Coordinates of C-alpha atoms in Angstrom, one line a residue:
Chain A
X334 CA 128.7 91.0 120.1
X335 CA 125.8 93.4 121.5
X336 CA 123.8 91.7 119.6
X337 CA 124.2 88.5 122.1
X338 CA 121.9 89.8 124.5
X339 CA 118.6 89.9 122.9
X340 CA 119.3 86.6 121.7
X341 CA 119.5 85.7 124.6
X342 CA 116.3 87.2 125.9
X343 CA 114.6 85.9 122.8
X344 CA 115.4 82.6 123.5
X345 CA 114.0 82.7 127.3
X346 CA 111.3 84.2 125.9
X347 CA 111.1 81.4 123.3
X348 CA 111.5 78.6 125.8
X349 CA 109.0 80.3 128.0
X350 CA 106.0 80.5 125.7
X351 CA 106.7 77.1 124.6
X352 CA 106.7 75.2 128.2
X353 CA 103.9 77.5 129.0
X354 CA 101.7 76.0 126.2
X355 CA 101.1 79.5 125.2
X356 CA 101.8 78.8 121.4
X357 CA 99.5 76.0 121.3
X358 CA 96.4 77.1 119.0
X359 CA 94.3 75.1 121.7
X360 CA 94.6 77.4 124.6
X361 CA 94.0 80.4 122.5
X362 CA 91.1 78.8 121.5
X363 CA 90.1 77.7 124.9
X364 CA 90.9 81.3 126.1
X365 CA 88.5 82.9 123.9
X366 CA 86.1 80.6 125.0
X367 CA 86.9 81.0 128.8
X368 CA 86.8 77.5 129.3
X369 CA 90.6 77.6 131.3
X370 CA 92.1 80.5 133.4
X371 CA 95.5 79.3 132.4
X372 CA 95.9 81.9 129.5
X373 CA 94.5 84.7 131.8
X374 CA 96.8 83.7 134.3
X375 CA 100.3 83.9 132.2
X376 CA 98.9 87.2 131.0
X377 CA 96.7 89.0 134.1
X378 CA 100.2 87.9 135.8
X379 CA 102.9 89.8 133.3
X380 CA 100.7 92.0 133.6
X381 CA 100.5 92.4 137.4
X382 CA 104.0 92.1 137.6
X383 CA 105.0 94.0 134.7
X384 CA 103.3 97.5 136.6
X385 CA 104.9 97.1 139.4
X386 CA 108.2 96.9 137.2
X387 CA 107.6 99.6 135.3
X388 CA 106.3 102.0 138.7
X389 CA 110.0 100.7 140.1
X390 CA 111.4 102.5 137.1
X391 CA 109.6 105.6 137.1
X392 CA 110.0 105.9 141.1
X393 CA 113.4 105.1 141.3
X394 CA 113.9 106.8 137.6
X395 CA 115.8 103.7 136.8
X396 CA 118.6 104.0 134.0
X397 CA 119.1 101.8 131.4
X398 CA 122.6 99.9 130.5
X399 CA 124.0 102.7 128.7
X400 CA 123.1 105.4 131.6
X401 CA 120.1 107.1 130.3
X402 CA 116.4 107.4 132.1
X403 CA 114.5 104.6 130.9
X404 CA 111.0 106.2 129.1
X405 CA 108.1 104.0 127.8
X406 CA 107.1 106.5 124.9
X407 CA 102.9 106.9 125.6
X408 CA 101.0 106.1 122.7
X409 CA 99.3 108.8 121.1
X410 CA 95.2 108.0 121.9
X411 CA 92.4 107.6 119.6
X412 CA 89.7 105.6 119.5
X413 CA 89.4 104.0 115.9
X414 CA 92.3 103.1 115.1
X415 CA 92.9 100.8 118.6
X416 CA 89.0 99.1 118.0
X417 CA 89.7 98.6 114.0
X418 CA 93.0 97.5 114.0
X419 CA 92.9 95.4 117.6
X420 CA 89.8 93.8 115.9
X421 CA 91.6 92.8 112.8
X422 CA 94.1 91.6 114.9
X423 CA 92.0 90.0 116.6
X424 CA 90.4 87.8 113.9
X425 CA 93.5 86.5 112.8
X426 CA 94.5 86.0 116.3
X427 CA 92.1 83.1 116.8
X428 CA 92.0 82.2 113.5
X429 CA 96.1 81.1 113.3
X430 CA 96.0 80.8 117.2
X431 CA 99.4 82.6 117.2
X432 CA 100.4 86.4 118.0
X433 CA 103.3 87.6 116.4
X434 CA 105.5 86.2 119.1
X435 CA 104.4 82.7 118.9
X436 CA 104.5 82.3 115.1
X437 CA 108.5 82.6 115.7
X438 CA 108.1 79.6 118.1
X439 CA 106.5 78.0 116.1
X440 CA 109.2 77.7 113.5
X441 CA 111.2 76.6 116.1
X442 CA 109.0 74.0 117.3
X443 CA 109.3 72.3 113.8
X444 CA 105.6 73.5 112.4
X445 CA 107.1 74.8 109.3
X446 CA 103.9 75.5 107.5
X447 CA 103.9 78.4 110.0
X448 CA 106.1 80.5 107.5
X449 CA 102.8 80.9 105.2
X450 CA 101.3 82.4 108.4
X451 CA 104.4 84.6 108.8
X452 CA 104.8 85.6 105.1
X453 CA 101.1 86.6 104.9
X454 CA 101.7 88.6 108.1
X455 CA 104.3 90.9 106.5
X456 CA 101.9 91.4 103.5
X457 CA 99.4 92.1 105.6
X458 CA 102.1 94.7 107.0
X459 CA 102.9 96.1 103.7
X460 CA 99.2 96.2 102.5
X461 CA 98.5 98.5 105.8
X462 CA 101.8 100.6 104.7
X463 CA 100.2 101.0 100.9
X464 CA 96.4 102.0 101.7
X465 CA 97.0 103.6 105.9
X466 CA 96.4 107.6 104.6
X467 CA 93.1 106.0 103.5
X468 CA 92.2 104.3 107.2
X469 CA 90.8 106.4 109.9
X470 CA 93.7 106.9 112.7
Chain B
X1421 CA 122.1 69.6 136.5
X1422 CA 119.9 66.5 135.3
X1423 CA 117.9 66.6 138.0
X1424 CA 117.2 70.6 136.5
X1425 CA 116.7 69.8 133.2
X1426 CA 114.1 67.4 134.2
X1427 CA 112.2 70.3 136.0
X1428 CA 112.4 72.6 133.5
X1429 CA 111.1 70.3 131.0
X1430 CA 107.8 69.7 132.6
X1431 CA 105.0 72.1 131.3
X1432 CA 105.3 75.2 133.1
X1433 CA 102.7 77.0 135.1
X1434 CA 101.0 80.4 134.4
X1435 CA 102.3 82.5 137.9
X1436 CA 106.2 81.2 136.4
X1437 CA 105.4 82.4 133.1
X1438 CA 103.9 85.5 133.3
X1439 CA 106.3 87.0 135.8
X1440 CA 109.3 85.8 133.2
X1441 CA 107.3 87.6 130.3
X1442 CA 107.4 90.6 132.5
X1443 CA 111.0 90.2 133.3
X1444 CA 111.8 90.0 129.4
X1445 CA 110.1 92.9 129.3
X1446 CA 112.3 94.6 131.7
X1447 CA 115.6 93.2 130.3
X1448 CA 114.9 94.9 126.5
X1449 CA 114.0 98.4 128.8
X1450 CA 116.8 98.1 130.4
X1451 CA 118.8 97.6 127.8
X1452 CA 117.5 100.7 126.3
X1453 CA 114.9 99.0 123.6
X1454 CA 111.2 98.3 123.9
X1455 CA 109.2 95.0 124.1
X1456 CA 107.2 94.4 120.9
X1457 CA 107.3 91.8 118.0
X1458 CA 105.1 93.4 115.2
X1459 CA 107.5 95.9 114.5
X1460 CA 109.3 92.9 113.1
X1461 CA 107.0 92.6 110.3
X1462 CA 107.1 96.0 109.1
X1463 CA 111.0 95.7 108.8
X1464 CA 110.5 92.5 107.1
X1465 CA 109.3 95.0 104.2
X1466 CA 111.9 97.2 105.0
X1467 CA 114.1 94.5 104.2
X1468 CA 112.5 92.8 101.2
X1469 CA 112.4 96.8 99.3
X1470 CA 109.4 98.0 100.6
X1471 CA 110.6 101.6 101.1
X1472 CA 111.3 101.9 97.7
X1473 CA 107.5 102.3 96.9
X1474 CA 106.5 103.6 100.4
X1475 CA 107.6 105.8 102.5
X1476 CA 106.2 103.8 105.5
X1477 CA 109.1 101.4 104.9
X1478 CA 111.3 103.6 104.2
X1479 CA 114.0 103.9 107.2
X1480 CA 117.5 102.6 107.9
X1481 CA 116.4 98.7 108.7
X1482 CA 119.8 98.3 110.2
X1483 CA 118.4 100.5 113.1
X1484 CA 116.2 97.7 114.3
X1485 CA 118.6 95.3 113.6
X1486 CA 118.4 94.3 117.8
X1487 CA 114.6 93.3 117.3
X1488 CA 115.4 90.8 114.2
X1489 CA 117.8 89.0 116.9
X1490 CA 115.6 88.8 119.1
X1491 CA 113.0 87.2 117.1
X1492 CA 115.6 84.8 115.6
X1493 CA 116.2 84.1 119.7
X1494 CA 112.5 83.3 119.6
X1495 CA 113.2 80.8 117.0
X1496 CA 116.0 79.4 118.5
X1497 CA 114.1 79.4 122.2
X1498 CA 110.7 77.1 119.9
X1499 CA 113.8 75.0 119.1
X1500 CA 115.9 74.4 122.1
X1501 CA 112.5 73.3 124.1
X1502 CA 111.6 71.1 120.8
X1503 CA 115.0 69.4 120.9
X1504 CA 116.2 69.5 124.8
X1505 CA 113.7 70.3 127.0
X1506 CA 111.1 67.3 126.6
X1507 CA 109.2 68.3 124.3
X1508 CA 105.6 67.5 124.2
X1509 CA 103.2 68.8 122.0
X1510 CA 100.2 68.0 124.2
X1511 CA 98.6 71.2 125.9
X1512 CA 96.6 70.4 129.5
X1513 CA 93.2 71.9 127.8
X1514 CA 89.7 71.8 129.7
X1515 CA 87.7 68.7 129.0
X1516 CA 85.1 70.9 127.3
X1517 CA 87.6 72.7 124.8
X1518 CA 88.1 68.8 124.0
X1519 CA 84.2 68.1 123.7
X1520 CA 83.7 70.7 121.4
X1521 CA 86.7 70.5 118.5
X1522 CA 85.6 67.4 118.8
X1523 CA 82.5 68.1 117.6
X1524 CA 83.6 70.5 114.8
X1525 CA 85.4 67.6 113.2
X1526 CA 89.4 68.5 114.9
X1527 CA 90.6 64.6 115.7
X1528 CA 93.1 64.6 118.8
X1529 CA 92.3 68.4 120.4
X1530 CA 95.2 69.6 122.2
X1531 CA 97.5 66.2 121.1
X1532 CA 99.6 68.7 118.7
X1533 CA 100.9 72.0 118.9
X1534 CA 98.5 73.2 116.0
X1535 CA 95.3 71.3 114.5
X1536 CA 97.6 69.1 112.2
X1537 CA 94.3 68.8 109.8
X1538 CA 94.4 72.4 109.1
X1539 CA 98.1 73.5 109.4
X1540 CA 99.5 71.4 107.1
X1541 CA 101.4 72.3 103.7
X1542 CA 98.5 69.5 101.4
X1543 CA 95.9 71.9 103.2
X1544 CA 97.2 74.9 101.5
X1545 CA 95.5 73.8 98.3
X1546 CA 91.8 74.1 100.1
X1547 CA 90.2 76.8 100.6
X1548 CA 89.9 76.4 104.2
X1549 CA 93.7 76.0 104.3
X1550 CA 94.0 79.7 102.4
X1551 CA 91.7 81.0 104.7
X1552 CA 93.4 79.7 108.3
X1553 CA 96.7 80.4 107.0
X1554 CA 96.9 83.0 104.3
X1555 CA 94.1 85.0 105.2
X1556 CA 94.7 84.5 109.2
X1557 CA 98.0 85.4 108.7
X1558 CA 97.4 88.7 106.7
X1559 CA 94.9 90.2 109.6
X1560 CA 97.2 89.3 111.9
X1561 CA 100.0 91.5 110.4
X1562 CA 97.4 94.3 108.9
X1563 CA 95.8 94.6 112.4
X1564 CA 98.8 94.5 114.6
X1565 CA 100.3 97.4 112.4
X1566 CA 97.1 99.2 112.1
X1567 CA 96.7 98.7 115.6
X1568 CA 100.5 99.9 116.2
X1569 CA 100.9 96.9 118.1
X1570 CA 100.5 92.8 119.4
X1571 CA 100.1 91.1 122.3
X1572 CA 103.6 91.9 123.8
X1573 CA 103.6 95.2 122.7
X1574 CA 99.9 96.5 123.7
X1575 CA 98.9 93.3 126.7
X1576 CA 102.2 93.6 128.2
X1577 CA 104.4 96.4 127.8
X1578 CA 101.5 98.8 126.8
X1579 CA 99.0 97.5 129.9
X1580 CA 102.1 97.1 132.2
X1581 CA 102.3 100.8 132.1
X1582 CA 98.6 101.7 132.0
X1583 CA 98.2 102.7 128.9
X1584 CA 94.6 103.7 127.5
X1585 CA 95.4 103.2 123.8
X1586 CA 96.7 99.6 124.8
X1587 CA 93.6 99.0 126.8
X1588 CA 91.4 100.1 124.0
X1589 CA 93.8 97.8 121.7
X1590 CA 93.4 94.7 124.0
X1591 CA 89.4 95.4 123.8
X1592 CA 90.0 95.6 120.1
X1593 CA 92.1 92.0 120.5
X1594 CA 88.8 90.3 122.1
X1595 CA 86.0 92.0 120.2
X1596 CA 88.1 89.8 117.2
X1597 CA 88.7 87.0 118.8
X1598 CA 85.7 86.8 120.5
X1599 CA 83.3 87.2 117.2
X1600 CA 85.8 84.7 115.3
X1601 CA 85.9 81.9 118.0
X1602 CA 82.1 82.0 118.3
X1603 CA 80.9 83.0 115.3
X1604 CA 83.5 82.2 112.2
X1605 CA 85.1 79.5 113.7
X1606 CA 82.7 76.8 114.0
X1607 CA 81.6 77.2 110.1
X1608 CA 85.5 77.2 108.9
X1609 CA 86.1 74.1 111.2
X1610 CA 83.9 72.1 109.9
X1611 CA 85.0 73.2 106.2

C-alpha cells in the first residue's frame, strides 16, 4: 500500500490546519485585516523553516525514498500571469475563507456545504483549461 | 496516552504549526512528489472527462493518483480532530475582528468554523449565498490554476525555496484578498 503514506501525511496535515484554526474563515479574515499575527506566524514560520529545509537538500543533495536527487522544478517567471491569477485567487480566497487545502478540512470538519465551494472550484479549473490560450501567460 | 490526547486537543499555536506544515512539505519531497493541492482540482476534470474536450485535461489521471490520497488524508485529518481531538469550533480571534463582523450583521464571530449565516445549504438560494459560495469557489479554482498554484504550493513550497514567480503569486494572493476584505466584503456582508 504506497499509497498509505500520503494518507498519512494528509491526515497530519489535516489535523494540523484544523487545531491551528487555520481553516476557520475568521482568521483569514482577521489576517487580511492584520488585526492578529497568528496567521502570519503559522505561515512566515513554514516558511522560515521550510528554506532552511529545502537549503539542507540542496547542500547535502538529499535523495529521496527511491534514491534519486530531490529537485524543486523552478517555475518558469512572468509577470501577468502570477499578478492576474494570484489576484483571482485571491478574491476567492477571502471570499470562501478557505485555500484549496482547507476546503478538504472542511468536509472533514462536518461543514458539508463546503462541497459547493469545492465543486465550483473544479469548474473554475476547467473554465481556465477551456479559455487559457486566450489569457496572457 | 490520555494525558496526550488531552494536549493535542487544545488549539495549537502558530511556531508548532508552521514548522509541521514545513515538515509535510519535506515528507511528500522526500518521497519523491511535490507539495501542492490545486493540482487536485485540475484532475478532478481529468477524472470527470474533461480531456476529452481539452487537451489541458488530457493526461493519465492515474499518474497523480498519490495527490487524490493525500487530499482524502486531508479529509480524514478535518475529521479525526472533529471526532477525537476535542473539537471546538471557536477560533481565538482579536477583539476587533469581533467588533467589526459584528457590525456587518455576522452574529457569534469566530463561535463556528464558517459564518453559519452565510455557509449554509437554505443560503444557496440567495444571491449572496451564490456569490460566497459558487462564485468564491470558482476564483478560487480559476485563479489557483491560472496562477499555477495555492497557498501550499506558491506560500510554502514555492517561497520555501525562493522562488520569484511564487513571490509575485503570494503578492497576487494579497492584492485579492486585500481589495475583497476591504472593499467587497463589507457590501456582500451585509447582503
Amino acid at each position: 500500500m504506497k499509497f498509505l503514506r500520503y494518507l498519512l501525511i494528509g491526515t497530519v496535515f489535516g489535523i494540523t490546519l484544523a487545531k491551528a484554526e487555520v481553516i476557520s474563515w475568521f482568521r483569514i479574515y482577521e489576517m487580511f485585516k492584520f488585526q492578529s499575527f497568528h496567521m502570519y506566524g503559522v505561515i512566515g514560520s513554514a516558511i522560515v523553516v521550510g528554506i532552511i529545509v529545502i537549503q539542507l537538500i540542496k547542500r547535502k543533495k538529499l535523495k529521496s525514498i527511491d534514491g534519486e536527487r530531490i529537485i524543486i522544478a523552478p517555475k518558469q517567471f512572468s509577470w501577468s500571469r502570477y499578478i492576474i491569477g494570484g489576484t483571482i485567487f485571491g478574491l476567492g480566497w477571502a471570499m470562501t475563507g478557505a485555500c484549496p487545502g482547507p476546503m478538504f478540512i472542511l468536509l472533514g470538519n462536518g461543514v458539508g456545504v463546503i462541497l459547493v465551494v469545492i465543486a465550483s472550484a473544479v469548474l473554475g479549473t476547467y473554465v481556465y483549461g477551456k479559455i487559457r490560450h486566450k489569457l496572457p501567460h | 496516552m490520555s494525558q496526550l490526547l488531552d494536549w493535542i486537543s487544545q488549539p495549537w499555536p502558530w511556531y508548532v504549526a508552521g514548522p509541521l506544515i514545513a515538515m509535510v512539505m519535506f515528507s511528500m519531497l522526500f518521497f519523491g512528489k511535490s507539495f501542492g493541492l490545486s493540482a487536485n482540482l485540475r484532475t478532478m476534470c481529468s477524472i470527470l472527462g474533461a480531456g476529452k474536450s481539452c487537451d489541458f485535461f488530457d493526461f493519465n489521471w492515474r499518474d497523480q493518483m498519490w495527490n487524490l490520497v493525500f487530499a482524502a488524508g486531508l479529509v480524514l485529518g478535518g475529521l479525526i480532530s472533529y471526532l477525537y481531538l476535542g473539537y471546538e469550533p471557536a477560533a481565538n480571534i482579536s477583539e476587533t475582528t469581533i467588533t467589526e463582523l459584528k457590525a456587518f450583521g455576522i452574529e457569534n464571530p469566530g463561535e463556528n468554523v464558517v459564518p453559519t449565516e452565510i455557509f449554509n445549504w437554505e443560503n444557496l438560494l440567495s444571491v449572496q449565498g451564490i456569490i460566497f459560495m459558487v462564485l468564491g469557489g470558482f476564483l478560487v479554482g480559476f485563479g489557483t490554476r491560472y496562477a499555477g498554484g495555492c497557498t501550499s504550493g506558491h506560500a510554502i513550497s514555492g517561497l520555501s525555496d525562493l522562488q520569484p514567480a511564487s513571490l509575485l503569486a503570494v503578492v497576487g494572493f494579497f492584492i485579492g484578498g486585500l481589495v475583497m476584505t476591504y472593499f467587497i466584503l463589507p457590501h456582500l456582508l451585509v447582503m
